[in-house]
Amino acid sequence: MRAIFLAAPLVLALSACLDSNEPIRERIGLVDVRAYSNGGTPVVRARGVFYRIGGLQLFPAAPQPCALYAYTPPVASDNAGQTISAGANVGFAVGGFSEVAVAAPLAVYPIYNFPAGAYLDFVSGDSVTVNIPGATGGFEPMTIRARLAEPFTADTLPTWVPNEPMNVTWQPAPAPGSVMVVSLRYNSTPGSTRPDLEIACAFEDDGTGTIPPSLANGWGESVPATREYVFMRSRERIVEFDDLTRTRVRSLYEYPLKALSDAP
């Protein structure tokens, strides 16, 4: 589940088969629209990668039971494997404003990113329109409109009680179609300073979720200095251009929000 909900979309494609001898290779587009805090105001930045590959399946986001995973802090990287071109740039529009995600000049395997510091303003209920121009021998042209994940706040985690479930609460979604991912990270080794384990849960976005005692105990018995947690609202839309061409647009709003200045 962590790969599905929490990792960058690039990771998904790298886990698929990129073998040029694969008998059926689809065109897959992965577009990520993520919220950041611009001095306290939520804004979004976007990133996209496009592949011709076999073996990558896209499943709609859905609630999943809590589970424990190994955790390594994410590292910003432009290594997305053997991507294909989707045109000179990919356009994004929210309300009356627009921005383009561009690839590095002369990139052999392009990754499309907003320029450093660029962003789009948005408010709850807004949608993003993604314009993929396409390229000869590359990705097909597509235009996709998708609702953005709405801003929200969450309550602090409750005090842990041994062998009791942990109930988490947040502002529920104002419209159906989203999933709330709650991630608790920690390290149980005395003297540690960084988390190495993660409890990840994907809940119905109705404002409440329960972490079972078997997992909550690990959090409660961990080294306090290593604990951190995030709530993440996820909305997505998967669009098929034809039988061999699909694009997923995923919008993510994390609480607490990361600063725009820290955005990759």
Tab-separated table of C-alpha atoms in Angstrom, residues 41-240:
chain	number	residue	atom	x	y	z
A	41	THR	CA	-1.700	29.323	1.618
A	42	PRO	CA	-2.136	25.941	-0.110
A	43	VAL	CA	-0.802	25.793	-3.673
A	44	VAL	CA	-0.042	22.905	-6.032
A	45	ARG	CA	2.910	21.787	-8.120
A	46	ALA	CA	2.771	19.063	-10.756
A	47	ARG	CA	5.018	16.374	-12.192
A	48	GLY	CA	4.488	13.766	-14.887
A	49	VAL	CA	6.230	10.769	-16.452
A	50	PHE	CA	5.206	8.677	-19.442
A	51	TYR	CA	6.180	5.137	-20.413
A	52	ARG	CA	5.765	2.435	-23.010
A	53	ILE	CA	6.024	-0.648	-20.835
A	54	GLY	CA	4.488	-4.011	-20.033
A	55	GLY	CA	3.345	-5.355	-16.694
A	56	LEU	CA	2.275	-2.148	-14.934
A	57	GLN	CA	-1.270	-2.250	-13.580
A	58	LEU	CA	-3.135	0.830	-12.388
A	59	PHE	CA	-5.721	0.203	-9.703
A	60	PRO	CA	-8.164	2.859	-8.464
A	61	ALA	CA	-7.391	4.125	-4.978
A	62	ALA	CA	-9.457	2.302	-2.359
A	63	PRO	CA	-9.473	1.786	1.417
A	64	GLN	CA	-7.077	-0.895	2.652
A	65	PRO	CA	-6.368	-2.363	6.103
A	66	CYS	CA	-3.568	-0.938	8.217
A	67	ALA	CA	-0.229	-2.692	7.829
A	68	LEU	CA	3.395	-2.329	8.937
A	69	TYR	CA	6.153	-1.536	6.430
A	70	ALA	CA	9.852	-0.785	6.471
A	71	TYR	CA	10.378	2.951	6.094
A	72	THR	CA	13.122	4.930	4.384
A	73	PRO	CA	12.762	8.724	4.118
A	74	PRO	CA	12.084	9.659	0.485
A	75	VAL	CA	14.925	11.192	-1.504
A	76	ALA	CA	14.204	13.553	-4.391
A	77	SER	CA	15.408	12.002	-7.637
A	78	ASP	CA	15.002	12.525	-11.368
A	79	ASN	CA	15.775	8.886	-12.130
A	80	ALA	CA	12.507	7.574	-13.581
A	81	GLY	CA	13.894	4.934	-15.920
A	82	GLN	CA	13.251	4.824	-19.660
A	83	THR	CA	10.450	7.307	-20.184
A	84	ILE	CA	8.994	8.495	-23.492
A	85	SER	CA	8.186	11.953	-24.756
A	86	ALA	CA	4.729	13.458	-24.295
A	87	GLY	CA	5.558	16.677	-26.125
A	88	ALA	CA	7.509	19.840	-25.430
A	89	ASN	CA	5.664	20.395	-22.145
A	90	VAL	CA	2.577	19.299	-20.218
A	91	GLY	CA	0.076	22.026	-19.399
A	92	PHE	CA	-1.878	22.433	-16.156
A	93	ALA	CA	-4.745	24.851	-15.515
A	94	VAL	CA	-6.677	25.606	-12.331
A	95	GLY	CA	-9.347	28.270	-12.453
A	96	GLY	CA	-8.121	31.018	-14.755
A	97	PHE	CA	-4.425	30.303	-14.235
A	98	SER	CA	-2.036	27.939	-15.979
A	99	GLU	CA	1.509	26.604	-15.741
A	100	VAL	CA	3.564	24.095	-17.706
A	101	ALA	CA	5.692	21.195	-16.556
A	102	VAL	CA	8.804	20.969	-18.704
A	103	ALA	CA	11.486	18.384	-19.340
A	104	ALA	CA	15.197	19.063	-18.980
A	105	PRO	CA	16.665	20.363	-22.261
A	106	LEU	CA	17.705	17.535	-24.613
A	107	ALA	CA	16.652	14.907	-22.064
A	108	VAL	CA	16.800	11.401	-23.500
A	109	TYR	CA	14.263	10.140	-20.946
A	110	PRO	CA	12.104	13.149	-20.059
A	111	ILE	CA	10.480	13.859	-16.717
A	112	TYR	CA	8.088	16.802	-16.688
A	113	ASN	CA	8.331	19.175	-13.712
A	114	PHE	CA	7.117	22.642	-12.845
A	115	PRO	CA	10.019	25.120	-12.966
A	116	ALA	CA	11.608	25.790	-9.577
A	117	GLY	CA	9.313	27.947	-7.455
A	118	ALA	CA	6.354	27.748	-9.870
A	119	TYR	CA	2.910	26.831	-8.568
A	120	LEU	CA	-0.836	27.209	-9.081
A	121	ASP	CA	-3.258	28.608	-6.518
A	122	PHE	CA	-6.404	26.631	-5.751
A	123	VAL	CA	-9.307	26.412	-3.337
A	124	SER	CA	-11.457	23.544	-2.121
A	125	GLY	CA	-13.631	22.191	-4.916
A	126	ASP	CA	-11.292	23.222	-7.748
A	127	SER	CA	-10.326	20.864	-10.544
A	128	VAL	CA	-7.141	20.706	-12.601
A	129	THR	CA	-7.102	20.356	-16.382
A	130	VAL	CA	-4.071	18.472	-17.692
A	131	ASN	CA	-3.156	18.953	-21.354
A	132	ILE	CA	-0.760	16.344	-22.754
A	133	PRO	CA	0.173	17.397	-26.316
A	134	GLY	CA	1.688	14.043	-27.238
A	135	ALA	CA	4.640	13.309	-29.496
A	136	THR	CA	5.331	11.309	-32.636
A	137	GLY	CA	6.575	7.905	-31.542
A	138	GLY	CA	5.814	8.820	-27.931
A	139	PHE	CA	2.699	9.353	-25.855
A	140	GLU	CA	-0.746	10.055	-27.278
A	141	PRO	CA	-2.344	13.519	-26.909
A	142	MET	CA	-4.858	13.673	-24.060
A	143	THR	CA	-6.754	16.266	-22.039
A	144	ILE	CA	-7.916	15.235	-18.576
A	145	ARG	CA	-9.901	17.099	-15.942
A	146	ALA	CA	-9.700	15.866	-12.351
A	147	ARG	CA	-10.881	17.180	-8.999
A	148	LEU	CA	-8.113	18.306	-6.659
A	149	ALA	CA	-7.770	16.887	-3.151
A	150	GLU	CA	-9.355	19.414	-0.816
A	151	PRO	CA	-7.469	21.113	2.043
A	152	PHE	CA	-8.226	19.719	5.501
A	153	THR	CA	-6.966	19.650	9.054
A	154	ALA	CA	-6.583	16.675	11.403
A	155	ASP	CA	-6.640	16.246	15.143
A	156	THR	CA	-3.476	15.323	16.982
A	157	LEU	CA	-3.011	11.641	17.643
A	158	PRO	CA	-4.667	10.401	20.833
A	159	THR	CA	-2.592	9.263	23.774
A	160	TRP	CA	-1.582	5.654	23.320
A	161	VAL	CA	-3.161	3.137	25.684
A	162	PRO	CA	-1.535	-0.327	25.725
A	163	ASN	CA	-3.520	-3.014	23.898
A	164	GLU	CA	-6.215	-0.546	22.858
A	165	PRO	CA	-7.040	0.635	19.310
A	166	MET	CA	-6.000	4.135	18.318
A	167	ASN	CA	-8.760	6.272	16.847
A	168	VAL	CA	-7.677	9.043	14.445
A	169	THR	CA	-9.879	11.908	13.253
A	170	TRP	CA	-9.765	14.569	10.534
A	171	GLN	CA	-12.069	16.842	8.539
A	172	PRO	CA	-14.091	14.563	6.254
A	173	ALA	CA	-14.101	15.078	2.501
A	174	PRO	CA	-16.798	17.450	1.189
A	175	ALA	CA	-17.412	15.196	-1.832
A	176	PRO	CA	-17.073	11.449	-2.490
A	177	GLY	CA	-14.214	9.847	-4.361
A	178	SER	CA	-11.202	10.379	-2.072
A	179	VAL	CA	-9.198	8.158	0.261
A	180	MET	CA	-7.449	9.210	3.485
A	181	VAL	CA	-4.046	7.685	4.099
A	182	VAL	CA	-2.677	7.896	7.647
A	183	SER	CA	1.006	7.131	8.162
A	184	LEU	CA	2.724	6.727	11.555
A	185	ARG	CA	6.507	6.402	11.395
A	186	TYR	CA	8.838	5.408	14.217
A	187	ASN	CA	11.878	3.433	15.344
A	188	SER	CA	11.792	0.920	18.175
A	189	THR	CA	15.578	0.666	18.700
A	190	PRO	CA	16.775	2.559	21.812
A	191	GLY	CA	19.059	5.456	20.918
A	192	SER	CA	17.685	5.807	17.371
A	193	THR	CA	17.002	9.255	15.955
A	194	ARG	CA	15.151	8.436	12.707
A	195	PRO	CA	12.109	6.301	11.923
A	196	ASP	CA	12.588	2.988	10.118
A	197	LEU	CA	9.068	1.546	10.369
A	198	GLU	CA	5.731	2.841	9.143
A	199	ILE	CA	2.131	2.008	9.959
A	200	ALA	CA	0.104	2.896	6.847
A	201	CYS	CA	-3.697	2.842	6.680
A	202	ALA	CA	-6.041	3.823	3.841
A	203	PHE	CA	-9.417	4.821	5.261
A	204	GLU	CA	-12.756	5.893	3.882
A	205	ASP	CA	-12.504	9.681	3.845
A	206	ASP	CA	-15.334	10.157	6.333
A	207	GLY	CA	-13.333	11.744	9.151
A	208	THR	CA	-12.544	8.750	11.370
A	209	GLY	CA	-10.301	5.696	11.302
A	210	THR	CA	-9.047	3.051	13.719
A	211	ILE	CA	-5.536	1.627	14.003
A	212	PRO	CA	-5.686	-1.861	15.564
A	213	PRO	CA	-3.971	-2.516	18.917
A	214	SER	CA	-1.376	-4.866	17.418
A	215	LEU	CA	0.022	-1.974	15.374
A	216	ALA	CA	-0.710	0.860	17.812
A	217	ASN	CA	1.404	-0.935	20.434
A	218	GLY	CA	4.466	-0.669	18.213
A	219	TRP	CA	3.964	3.081	17.927
A	220	GLY	CA	3.355	3.516	21.651
A	221	GLU	CA	6.426	1.514	22.635
A	222	SER	CA	8.752	3.222	20.133
A	223	VAL	CA	11.446	5.841	20.746
A	224	PRO	CA	9.504	9.123	21.143
A	225	ALA	CA	12.132	11.215	19.350
A	226	THR	CA	11.685	9.161	16.169
A	227	ARG	CA	7.914	9.490	15.895
A	228	GLU	CA	6.284	11.413	13.091
A	229	TYR	CA	2.947	11.157	11.348
A	230	VAL	CA	1.069	12.516	8.330
A	231	PHE	CA	-2.465	12.444	6.978
A	232	MET	CA	-2.833	12.447	3.190
A	233	ARG	CA	-5.997	12.919	1.127
A	234	SER	CA	-5.752	11.263	-2.285
A	235	ARG	CA	-7.967	11.832	-5.304
A	236	GLU	CA	-7.314	10.309	-8.669
A	237	ARG	CA	-8.729	9.776	-12.110
A	238	ILE	CA	-7.633	7.091	-14.573
A	239	VAL	CA	-8.464	7.784	-18.228
A	240	GLU	CA	-8.096	5.388	-21.162
